[in-house]
Short mmCIF file of C-alpha atoms and ligand atoms in Angstrom, two decimals:
data_model
loop_
_atom_site.label_atom_id
_atom_site.label_comp_id
_atom_site.label_asym_id
_atom_site.label_seq_id
_atom_site.Cartn_x
_atom_site.Cartn_y
_atom_site.Cartn_z
CA MET A 1 114.12 120.15 61.63
CA PRO A 2 112.41 120.25 58.59
CA ARG A 3 113.73 120.18 55.07
CA PRO A 4 113.57 123.68 53.44
CA HIS A 5 112.72 122.25 50.12
CA LEU A 6 109.30 121.02 51.68
CA THR A 7 109.04 123.48 53.46
CA VAL A 8 108.90 125.85 50.11
CA SER A 9 107.14 123.49 48.29
CA ALA A 10 104.68 123.24 50.87
CA LEU A 11 104.19 126.59 50.47
CA ALA A 12 103.80 126.99 47.25
CA LEU A 13 101.08 124.51 47.04
CA VAL A 14 98.76 126.56 49.09
CA GLY A 15 99.32 129.71 46.44
CA LEU A 16 101.54 131.60 49.18
CA LEU A 17 104.45 131.89 46.69
CA PRO A 18 105.14 131.34 42.77
CA THR A 19 105.96 128.08 41.64
CA ALA A 20 109.21 128.65 40.32
CA PRO A 21 110.21 126.33 37.79
CA GLY A 22 113.38 124.69 40.04
CA LEU A 23 109.90 124.23 42.55
CA ALA A 24 108.05 122.14 40.84
CA ALA A 25 109.53 118.72 40.96
CA PRO A 26 107.87 116.96 43.93
CA ALA A 27 109.78 116.32 46.71
CA PRO A 28 111.25 112.71 47.76
CA ALA A 29 108.87 110.72 49.47
CA ALA A 30 109.39 110.81 53.51
CA THR A 31 110.05 107.90 55.17
CA PRO A 32 107.61 107.84 58.04
CA ALA A 33 110.42 108.37 60.93
CA THR A 34 109.03 105.23 63.23
CA ALA A 35 109.00 102.85 60.69
CA ALA A 36 113.22 103.13 60.29
CA VAL A 37 113.48 102.29 63.97
CA LEU A 38 111.12 99.44 64.66
CA ARG A 39 113.36 96.45 65.81
CA PRO A 40 113.34 93.61 67.75
CA GLY A 41 113.68 94.61 71.68
CA ALA A 42 116.32 92.66 73.04
CA PRO A 43 115.33 88.76 74.49
CA GLY A 44 117.65 89.90 78.03
CA ALA A 45 118.13 92.92 80.49
CA GLY A 46 121.26 92.86 79.69
CA ASP A 47 122.44 90.99 83.01
CA PRO A 48 125.98 89.35 83.53
CA TYR A 49 125.06 86.64 85.77
CA PHE A 50 121.63 86.19 83.93
CA PRO A 51 121.45 86.87 80.58
CA ASP A 52 117.67 85.67 79.68
CA MET A 53 116.64 87.52 82.53
CA GLY A 54 114.23 90.52 82.04
CA ASN A 55 114.23 91.50 77.99
CA GLY A 56 114.97 95.42 75.96
CA GLY A 57 113.04 97.91 74.18
CA TYR A 58 110.33 99.01 76.66
CA ASP A 59 109.27 99.29 80.60
CA VAL A 60 106.42 98.01 82.28
CA SER A 61 104.00 100.10 84.76
CA SER A 62 101.54 97.75 85.84
CA TYR A 63 101.24 93.73 86.35
CA ASP A 64 97.91 92.57 86.71
CA ILE A 65 97.83 88.73 87.56
CA ALA A 66 94.12 86.94 87.40
CA LEU A 67 94.52 84.10 88.25
CA ALA A 68 92.14 80.99 88.90
CA TRP A 69 94.21 77.36 91.54
CA ASN A 70 92.70 74.29 91.06
CA PRO A 71 93.48 72.31 93.55
CA ALA A 72 92.77 68.67 93.01
CA THR A 73 94.85 68.98 89.57
CA LYS A 74 97.02 71.41 91.05
CA ALA A 75 96.70 73.73 87.49
CA ILE A 76 96.41 77.42 87.29
CA ALA A 77 94.28 79.27 84.31
CA ALA A 78 95.60 82.78 84.36
CA THR A 79 95.58 85.82 81.91
CA THR A 80 97.83 88.49 83.21
CA THR A 81 97.50 92.45 81.40
CA ILE A 82 101.07 93.93 81.40
CA LYS A 83 100.87 98.14 80.41
CA ALA A 84 104.55 99.12 79.51
CA VAL A 85 105.93 102.07 77.37
CA ALA A 86 108.26 101.32 74.36
CA THR A 87 111.99 102.29 74.66
CA GLN A 88 112.38 101.88 71.61
CA GLY A 89 110.38 101.49 68.24
CA LEU A 90 109.57 97.50 68.18
CA SER A 91 108.65 95.33 65.45
CA ARG A 92 108.24 92.37 68.08
CA PHE A 93 109.55 91.59 72.42
CA ASN A 94 109.58 89.14 74.67
CA LEU A 95 108.47 88.53 77.54
CA ASP A 96 109.59 85.39 80.40
CA LEU A 97 107.47 83.18 81.08
CA LYS A 98 108.99 78.96 81.45
CA GLY A 99 106.31 76.18 80.96
CA LEU A 100 102.33 76.65 80.64
CA VAL A 101 100.80 76.55 77.70
CA VAL A 102 100.16 80.24 76.40
CA GLN A 103 96.09 80.24 74.29
CA SER A 104 96.80 83.91 73.00
CA VAL A 105 98.47 86.80 73.71
CA ARG A 106 96.60 90.02 72.80
CA VAL A 107 98.34 93.53 72.24
CA GLY A 108 96.18 96.61 72.67
CA GLY A 109 93.32 94.68 72.54
CA ALA A 110 94.51 92.93 69.20
CA SER A 111 95.28 89.35 68.70
CA ALA A 112 98.89 89.04 68.35
CA ALA A 113 101.47 85.88 67.37
CA TYR A 114 103.63 84.80 69.44
CA SER A 115 106.46 81.60 69.42
CA ARG A 116 108.42 80.74 72.48
CA SER A 117 111.51 80.10 72.44
CA GLY A 118 114.80 78.43 75.04
CA ALA A 119 113.94 78.12 78.51
CA GLN A 120 111.81 81.36 79.00
CA GLU A 121 111.28 83.51 76.19
CA LEU A 122 107.63 84.11 75.10
CA VAL A 123 108.42 86.03 71.23
CA ILE A 124 105.35 88.22 70.25
CA THR A 125 104.80 89.93 67.46
CA PRO A 126 101.76 92.33 67.50
CA PRO A 127 99.68 93.39 64.63
CA LYS A 128 101.42 96.71 64.47
CA GLY A 129 104.73 97.72 65.62
CA ILE A 130 104.90 100.12 68.26
CA ALA A 131 106.35 103.20 68.23
CA LYS A 132 109.63 104.47 70.62
CA GLY A 133 107.28 106.35 73.34
CA ALA A 134 104.02 104.83 72.85
CA SER A 135 102.01 102.48 75.69
CA PHE A 136 100.67 99.37 75.25
CA THR A 137 99.28 96.35 76.87
CA VAL A 138 99.96 93.21 76.82
CA ALA A 139 96.99 90.41 77.92
CA VAL A 140 98.77 86.64 77.82
CA THR A 141 96.39 84.29 78.36
CA TYR A 142 97.98 80.57 79.94
CA LYS A 143 97.65 77.71 81.71
CA GLY A 144 99.06 74.98 82.70
CA VAL A 145 100.89 73.20 86.40
CA PRO A 146 103.79 75.12 87.16
CA THR A 147 107.21 74.00 88.43
CA ALA A 148 109.85 75.29 90.60
CA ILE A 149 113.07 75.31 89.84
CA ASN A 150 115.67 73.39 91.43
CA ASP A 151 118.72 75.88 90.50
CA PRO A 152 122.24 73.70 91.79
CA THR A 153 123.58 76.67 93.69
CA LEU A 154 120.59 79.46 94.27
CA GLY A 155 118.43 76.53 95.35
CA ARG A 156 114.42 76.43 95.07
CA SER A 157 112.66 79.30 93.74
CA GLY A 158 109.38 80.38 91.81
CA TRP A 159 105.55 78.50 92.27
CA VAL A 160 106.66 76.20 95.19
CA ALA A 161 103.83 73.78 95.27
CA THR A 162 102.43 73.02 99.57
CA ALA A 163 100.73 70.82 101.42
CA ASP A 164 97.87 72.91 101.60
CA GLY A 165 98.12 75.23 97.96
CA ALA A 166 101.72 76.73 97.08
CA VAL A 167 103.81 79.59 97.75
CA ALA A 168 105.56 81.79 94.98
CA LEU A 169 108.85 82.88 95.98
CA ASN A 170 110.44 84.44 93.59
CA GLN A 171 113.58 85.89 94.07
CA PRO A 172 115.84 85.52 92.10
CA PHE A 173 113.94 84.27 88.19
CA GLY A 174 110.85 82.08 89.98
CA ALA A 175 108.37 84.90 88.86
CA ALA A 176 108.08 83.48 85.49
CA THR A 177 107.08 79.63 86.37
CA TYR A 178 103.62 81.06 86.97
CA PHE A 179 103.37 85.11 84.95
CA PRO A 180 104.81 87.04 81.95
CA VAL A 181 107.38 89.63 83.52
CA ASN A 182 110.43 91.36 82.13
CA ASP A 183 111.93 89.41 84.83
CA THR A 184 114.89 92.02 86.15
CA PRO A 185 115.06 94.09 89.01
CA ARG A 186 115.58 97.02 87.08
CA ASP A 187 111.67 96.51 85.80
CA LYS A 188 109.83 97.88 88.70
CA ALA A 189 106.17 97.73 88.40
CA THR A 190 103.37 98.25 90.57
CA TYR A 191 100.94 95.17 90.63
CA ILE A 192 97.33 93.56 91.54
CA HIS A 193 97.08 89.77 92.31
CA ARG A 194 93.20 88.32 91.36
CA ILE A 195 93.58 85.31 92.45
CA THR A 196 90.82 82.30 92.77
CA VAL A 197 90.60 79.65 94.98
CA PRO A 198 87.94 77.21 96.27
CA THR A 199 85.94 78.98 99.23
CA GLY A 200 88.09 78.08 102.46
CA TYR A 201 91.04 78.64 100.81
CA GLN A 202 93.32 81.71 101.58
CA VAL A 203 95.09 83.88 99.12
CA ILE A 204 97.88 86.61 100.80
CA ALA A 205 99.74 89.00 97.79
CA ASN A 206 102.01 91.68 98.06
CA GLY A 207 100.19 95.20 99.22
CA GLU A 208 96.99 95.66 100.51
CA PRO A 209 93.88 93.42 100.29
CA THR A 210 90.32 94.53 99.21
CA ALA A 211 86.88 92.60 100.69
CA PRO A 212 87.31 88.98 99.17
CA MET A 213 84.22 88.26 96.99
CA THR A 214 82.63 84.97 96.64
CA SER A 215 80.52 83.54 93.42
CA GLY A 216 79.49 79.77 92.64
CA GLY A 217 82.03 77.92 95.47
CA ASN A 218 85.07 79.87 94.82
CA THR A 219 86.62 83.44 96.17
CA THR A 220 88.45 85.98 94.43
CA TYR A 221 90.92 88.24 96.54
CA VAL A 222 92.77 91.11 95.29
CA TRP A 223 96.16 92.26 96.77
CA LYS A 224 97.17 95.95 95.70
CA MET A 225 100.76 96.45 95.15
CA THR A 226 100.91 100.02 95.08
CA SER A 227 104.42 101.46 95.86
CA PRO A 228 107.26 99.85 92.88
CA MET A 229 107.90 96.54 93.35
CA ALA A 230 110.62 94.26 90.99
CA SER A 231 108.94 90.99 90.05
CA GLU A 232 111.88 88.58 92.05
CA LEU A 233 110.54 90.45 95.21
CA SER A 234 107.00 89.99 94.19
CA SER A 235 104.40 86.93 95.78
CA VAL A 236 100.99 84.98 96.06
CA ALA A 237 100.85 82.41 99.10
CA ILE A 238 97.59 80.32 98.65
CA GLY A 239 96.69 77.84 101.31
CA ARG A 240 94.95 77.27 104.90
CA TYR A 241 95.61 80.59 106.75
CA THR A 242 95.41 82.30 109.69
CA VAL A 243 94.80 85.95 108.75
CA THR A 244 95.86 88.75 111.96
CA THR A 245 95.35 92.03 111.02
CA GLY A 246 96.77 94.79 113.73
CA THR A 247 98.78 97.81 113.55
CA VAL A 248 102.62 99.12 113.77
CA ALA A 249 101.93 100.61 117.40
CA GLY A 250 102.04 104.42 117.07
CA THR A 251 101.63 104.37 113.77
CA SER A 252 98.90 103.76 110.81
CA ILE A 253 100.85 100.99 109.08
CA ARG A 254 99.08 98.19 108.49
CA SER A 255 100.35 95.04 109.86
CA ILE A 256 98.84 91.96 108.42
CA SER A 257 100.41 87.86 109.60
CA ALA A 258 98.81 85.16 108.02
CA ILE A 259 99.91 81.79 109.28
CA ALA A 260 99.73 78.16 108.32
CA LYS A 261 96.89 76.47 110.33
CA SER A 262 98.81 73.52 110.26
CA ILE A 263 101.64 75.20 113.12
CA ASP A 264 99.26 78.17 113.79
CA ARG A 265 99.20 78.92 117.92
CA THR A 266 96.43 80.94 119.57
CA GLY A 267 97.56 83.95 118.83
CA ALA A 268 100.67 83.66 117.14
CA GLY A 269 99.55 85.87 114.07
CA ALA A 270 98.90 89.06 116.83
CA ARG A 271 101.84 88.21 118.56
CA LEU A 272 103.95 88.50 114.58
CA ASN A 273 102.66 91.27 114.90
CA THR A 274 103.66 93.16 117.63
CA ALA A 275 107.28 91.78 117.54
CA THR A 276 107.35 92.49 113.38
CA GLY A 277 106.05 96.29 114.63
CA ALA A 278 108.36 96.73 116.93
CA VAL A 279 111.52 95.77 114.84
CA VAL A 280 109.90 98.39 112.25
CA ASN A 281 109.59 101.11 114.69
CA TRP A 282 113.33 100.60 115.28
CA GLN A 283 114.07 100.30 112.01
CA ARG A 284 112.13 103.42 110.95
CA ASN A 285 113.74 105.34 113.93
CA ARG A 286 118.01 104.09 112.08
CA PHE A 287 116.60 103.83 108.32
CA GLY A 288 114.29 106.20 108.34
CA ALA A 289 110.27 106.39 107.04
CA TYR A 290 108.71 102.69 106.61
CA PRO A 291 108.99 102.12 102.39
CA PHE A 292 104.85 100.27 101.77
CA ALA A 293 101.77 100.74 103.34
CA SER A 294 101.87 98.02 105.45
CA THR A 295 103.88 95.34 106.83
CA GLY A 296 103.53 91.77 108.53
CA GLY A 297 104.89 88.81 107.70
CA LEU A 298 103.76 84.78 106.50
CA VAL A 299 104.89 82.01 108.62
CA ALA A 300 104.49 78.23 106.99
CA PRO A 301 106.21 74.79 106.79
CA ILE A 302 107.36 75.26 102.96
CA GLY A 303 109.98 73.10 102.38
CA VAL A 304 112.15 75.52 101.26
CA GLY A 305 115.36 76.16 103.43
CA TYR A 306 115.16 80.06 103.58
CA ALA A 307 113.11 83.11 104.66
CA LEU A 308 112.58 85.78 101.33
CA GLU A 309 112.07 89.73 102.38
CA VAL A 310 108.62 89.95 100.51
CA GLN A 311 108.00 92.83 99.52
CA GLY A 312 105.82 94.70 102.28
CA ARG A 313 105.53 91.54 104.34
CA PRO A 314 108.67 88.64 104.55
CA VAL A 315 108.22 85.19 104.04
CA TYR A 316 109.11 82.98 106.68
CA ASP A 317 109.89 78.85 106.13
CA GLN A 318 109.86 77.16 109.31
CA GLY A 319 108.16 74.58 111.34
CA SER A 320 106.94 76.83 114.25
CA PRO A 321 104.79 80.42 114.32
CA THR A 322 107.14 81.96 116.29
CA VAL A 323 110.23 84.18 114.00
CA SER A 324 113.40 84.94 115.94
CA THR A 325 114.05 88.37 116.32
CA GLY A 326 117.40 88.39 114.17
CA LEU A 327 115.65 87.13 111.48
CA LEU A 328 112.63 90.13 111.53
CA ALA A 329 115.66 92.41 111.83
CA HIS A 330 116.99 90.88 108.03
CA GLU A 331 114.40 90.78 106.22
CA LEU A 332 112.45 94.05 107.57
CA ALA A 333 115.56 96.00 106.91
CA HIS A 334 115.11 94.73 103.32
CA GLN A 335 111.97 96.79 102.63
CA TRP A 336 114.46 99.72 103.01
CA PHE A 337 117.56 97.96 101.69
CA GLY A 338 117.00 95.81 98.32
CA ASN A 339 112.75 95.88 97.88
CA SER A 340 113.04 100.13 97.84
CA VAL A 341 115.92 100.96 97.14
CA THR A 342 117.20 98.01 94.58
CA PRO A 343 120.09 97.10 93.01
CA LYS A 344 120.17 97.61 89.49
CA GLN A 345 122.17 94.17 88.51
CA TRP A 346 122.76 91.26 90.58
CA LYS A 347 126.42 91.37 90.96
CA ASP A 348 125.43 94.36 93.49
CA ILE A 349 123.69 92.22 95.90
CA TRP A 350 125.90 93.31 98.52
CA LEU A 351 123.46 96.81 98.93
CA ASN A 352 120.56 94.28 99.52
CA GLU A 353 122.41 91.19 101.98
CA GLY A 354 125.08 92.91 103.44
CA PHE A 355 122.87 95.79 104.84
CA ALA A 356 119.84 93.56 106.24
CA THR A 357 122.95 91.54 107.57
CA TYR A 358 124.49 94.84 109.23
CA ALA A 359 121.17 95.27 110.38
CA GLU A 360 121.54 92.22 112.57
CA TRP A 361 124.54 93.27 114.32
CA LEU A 362 122.42 97.05 114.92
CA TYR A 363 119.14 95.77 116.06
CA ASP A 364 121.56 92.98 118.48
CA GLU A 365 123.94 95.73 119.52
CA ALA A 366 121.38 97.64 120.72
CA HIS A 367 119.43 95.27 122.81
CA GLY A 368 121.69 93.81 124.65
CA GLY A 369 123.57 91.33 122.59
CA PRO A 370 126.95 91.97 121.00
CA THR A 371 127.72 94.93 120.04
CA ALA A 372 128.98 95.53 116.24
CA GLN A 373 132.52 95.99 117.09
CA GLN A 374 132.38 92.11 118.25
CA GLN A 375 130.72 91.33 115.40
CA PHE A 376 133.26 92.44 113.31
CA THR A 377 135.70 91.09 115.12
CA ALA A 378 134.49 88.23 115.23
CA HIS A 379 133.85 87.51 111.30
CA TYR A 380 136.92 89.44 110.40
CA ASN A 381 138.72 86.85 111.90
CA SER A 382 136.52 84.01 110.36
CA THR A 383 135.48 84.30 107.57
CA SER A 384 136.80 83.23 104.41
CA TRP A 385 138.51 86.38 102.10
CA LYS A 386 138.49 84.59 98.73
CA GLY A 387 136.31 86.31 95.47
CA LYS A 388 135.06 90.19 95.33
CA VAL A 389 132.10 91.59 97.93
CA ALA A 390 131.05 93.59 94.67
CA ASP A 391 131.27 90.83 91.88
CA PRO A 392 130.88 87.79 93.64
CA GLY A 393 129.32 85.82 90.43
CA ARG A 394 126.84 84.30 89.25
CA ASP A 395 127.13 80.81 91.42
CA HIS A 396 127.80 83.09 94.97
CA ILE A 397 125.11 85.37 95.39
CA TYR A 398 123.40 84.03 98.63
CA ASP A 399 127.27 83.04 99.37
CA GLY A 400 128.90 84.94 103.01
CA LEU A 401 130.87 86.71 100.58
CA VAL A 402 127.89 88.71 100.54
CA TYR A 403 126.34 88.61 103.45
CA THR A 404 128.89 88.57 106.30
CA ARG A 405 131.56 90.74 103.80
CA GLY A 406 128.58 93.11 102.89
CA ALA A 407 128.09 93.46 106.79
CA LEU A 408 131.77 94.02 108.00
CA THR A 409 132.80 96.12 105.17
CA LEU A 410 129.66 98.78 106.38
CA HIS A 411 130.81 98.56 109.95
CA ALA A 412 134.61 99.58 108.37
CA LEU A 413 132.48 102.69 106.58
CA ARG A 414 131.04 103.19 109.73
CA ASN A 415 134.90 103.17 111.68
CA ARG A 416 136.00 104.90 108.90
CA ILE A 417 133.96 108.08 109.33
CA GLY A 418 132.33 107.73 112.52
CA THR A 419 128.50 106.66 113.81
CA ALA A 420 126.98 109.82 113.49
CA THR A 421 127.78 110.01 109.85
CA PHE A 422 127.31 106.57 108.92
CA ASP A 423 123.29 106.38 110.54
CA LYS A 424 123.06 110.37 108.65
CA LEU A 425 124.11 107.88 105.10
CA LEU A 426 121.68 104.69 105.83
CA ARG A 427 118.73 107.50 105.88
CA THR A 428 120.54 109.46 103.05
CA TRP A 429 121.00 106.35 100.74
CA ALA A 430 116.70 105.12 101.52
CA ALA A 431 115.79 108.08 101.00
CA THR A 432 117.56 109.13 97.93
CA TYR A 433 116.69 105.91 96.11
CA ARG A 434 113.50 105.03 97.30
CA GLY A 435 111.46 103.44 95.26
CA ARG A 436 114.73 103.19 92.81
CA ASN A 437 116.84 101.46 90.67
CA VAL A 438 121.16 101.83 91.63
CA THR A 439 124.57 100.86 91.33
CA THR A 440 127.79 100.29 93.69
CA ALA A 441 128.71 103.08 92.27
CA ASP A 442 125.24 105.04 93.47
CA PHE A 443 126.57 104.30 97.03
CA ILE A 444 130.31 105.21 96.42
CA ALA A 445 128.86 108.30 95.79
CA THR A 446 126.26 108.54 98.52
CA ALA A 447 129.19 107.59 101.84
CA GLU A 448 131.54 110.11 99.41
CA ARG A 449 129.04 112.63 99.48
CA VAL A 450 127.79 112.72 103.28
CA SER A 451 130.88 111.96 104.30
CA GLY A 452 132.99 114.88 102.81
CA LYS A 453 135.81 112.48 101.91
CA ASN A 454 137.37 110.51 99.26
CA LEU A 455 136.71 106.93 99.65
CA ASP A 456 138.02 105.21 95.88
CA ALA A 457 140.54 103.14 98.39
CA PHE A 458 138.35 101.95 100.83
CA PHE A 459 135.89 101.12 98.83
CA GLN A 460 138.47 99.37 96.63
CA ASP A 461 139.87 97.63 98.99
CA TRP A 462 136.84 96.30 100.95
CA LEU A 463 134.56 95.10 97.99
CA TYR A 464 136.28 94.78 95.13
CA GLU A 465 139.51 93.24 96.27
CA SER A 466 139.85 89.40 97.07
CA GLY A 467 141.59 89.15 100.30
CA LYS A 468 141.98 89.88 103.59
CA PRO A 469 141.42 94.01 103.18
CA SER A 470 143.94 96.35 106.08
CA LEU A 471 141.97 97.42 109.25
CA ARG A 472 144.06 100.39 108.53
CA SER A 473 141.77 101.12 105.71
CA ALA A 474 139.19 101.19 108.61
CA GLN A 475 140.76 103.76 110.36
ZN1 LIG B 1 118.79 88.49 103.00
#
């Protein structure tokens, strides 16, 4: 709101008011509103499990990762360009980057000062402060040999070197091993990967490809993910692959499969596309519209010991090109639960893994396997009930506590509200929060709204208590 004496003075200056002696004194100089509130962005995004991950003070809208890989040295040379909006006035801000050598940082085209701090903070001071609400561009040029992370409890992630290239698997905190990033699932953005390799290597990344461009013995592959994506779900694979394109039967959804040539067999890519399409079609019927423009899968011997629900196209680490139906059902269900609808905080990862595990039970139930009730009974009687499903602790985000007890919770909920209402809940959840971030409280509120029941005591028992819930709470 303008100050009245400034208004009067201004009017006096243009001669519309007589200059009274009391109004002649100059008004105090106004402090520019933005300068007063410029401050450093936080070095973390506020996740209690991973306090250094992500940063505060801005929201990224897009990443453009232009990266060249050298098979002789295993080194990368890259420029990542980030478009973001300041959510506070910024005197400086951080990106997450682990290792590598930064060569230059530009903000809005102007050279910016930078320093490295701790294991993963790239601290950037632009030549001028950035006002709250302003859009800005950051371009970081860097090089070096990326190093995978070996976490004692959470395993191997990030840029993983393979026999003939590399595969990046970024959950939960691998992205920063090869690009500067606001590495928190709560800051989704679109992605373009422009990856240059010696001609003869293939590159697969999230989304859809454009035609590769070859020049001077190198080929640049460009892949675009136009739906919002969490950094932990981004991926790049470089190596010798057979790439096979098809469509999901009866739809216009493209399916792109990449099989490492070291394990490829005739027709394996087409068979993976067909198997993927069958599961996607069944899941579309149960969960609602498929959330991305394409699907498929990448199969290679990577040596990490897990499959990952990379956005749009899961990665399966195995030595056979044939992926089991249960694994397909799990990783493809994540496209709805985890990738499109993404928890803000890692403590809520049961919203990914409980749902994907229950999706396996649902798929089995509909395809001649055990019923979900039979799976429930077997696991209810055998699982460990130590720990809290919706707050398992940093070192337990990949435990049975999250996967199996998450699925048990969903089956108990289905028994409590009925199968028809439960199916409607899954579709409502996926549709309401498509492309967005969520909390467990959002799911509880949605379940109560769809069912018309007060489920607070039920969820308290199944999600927030350590110990075996009474089956009576599921009736
Ligand atoms: Zn999973």
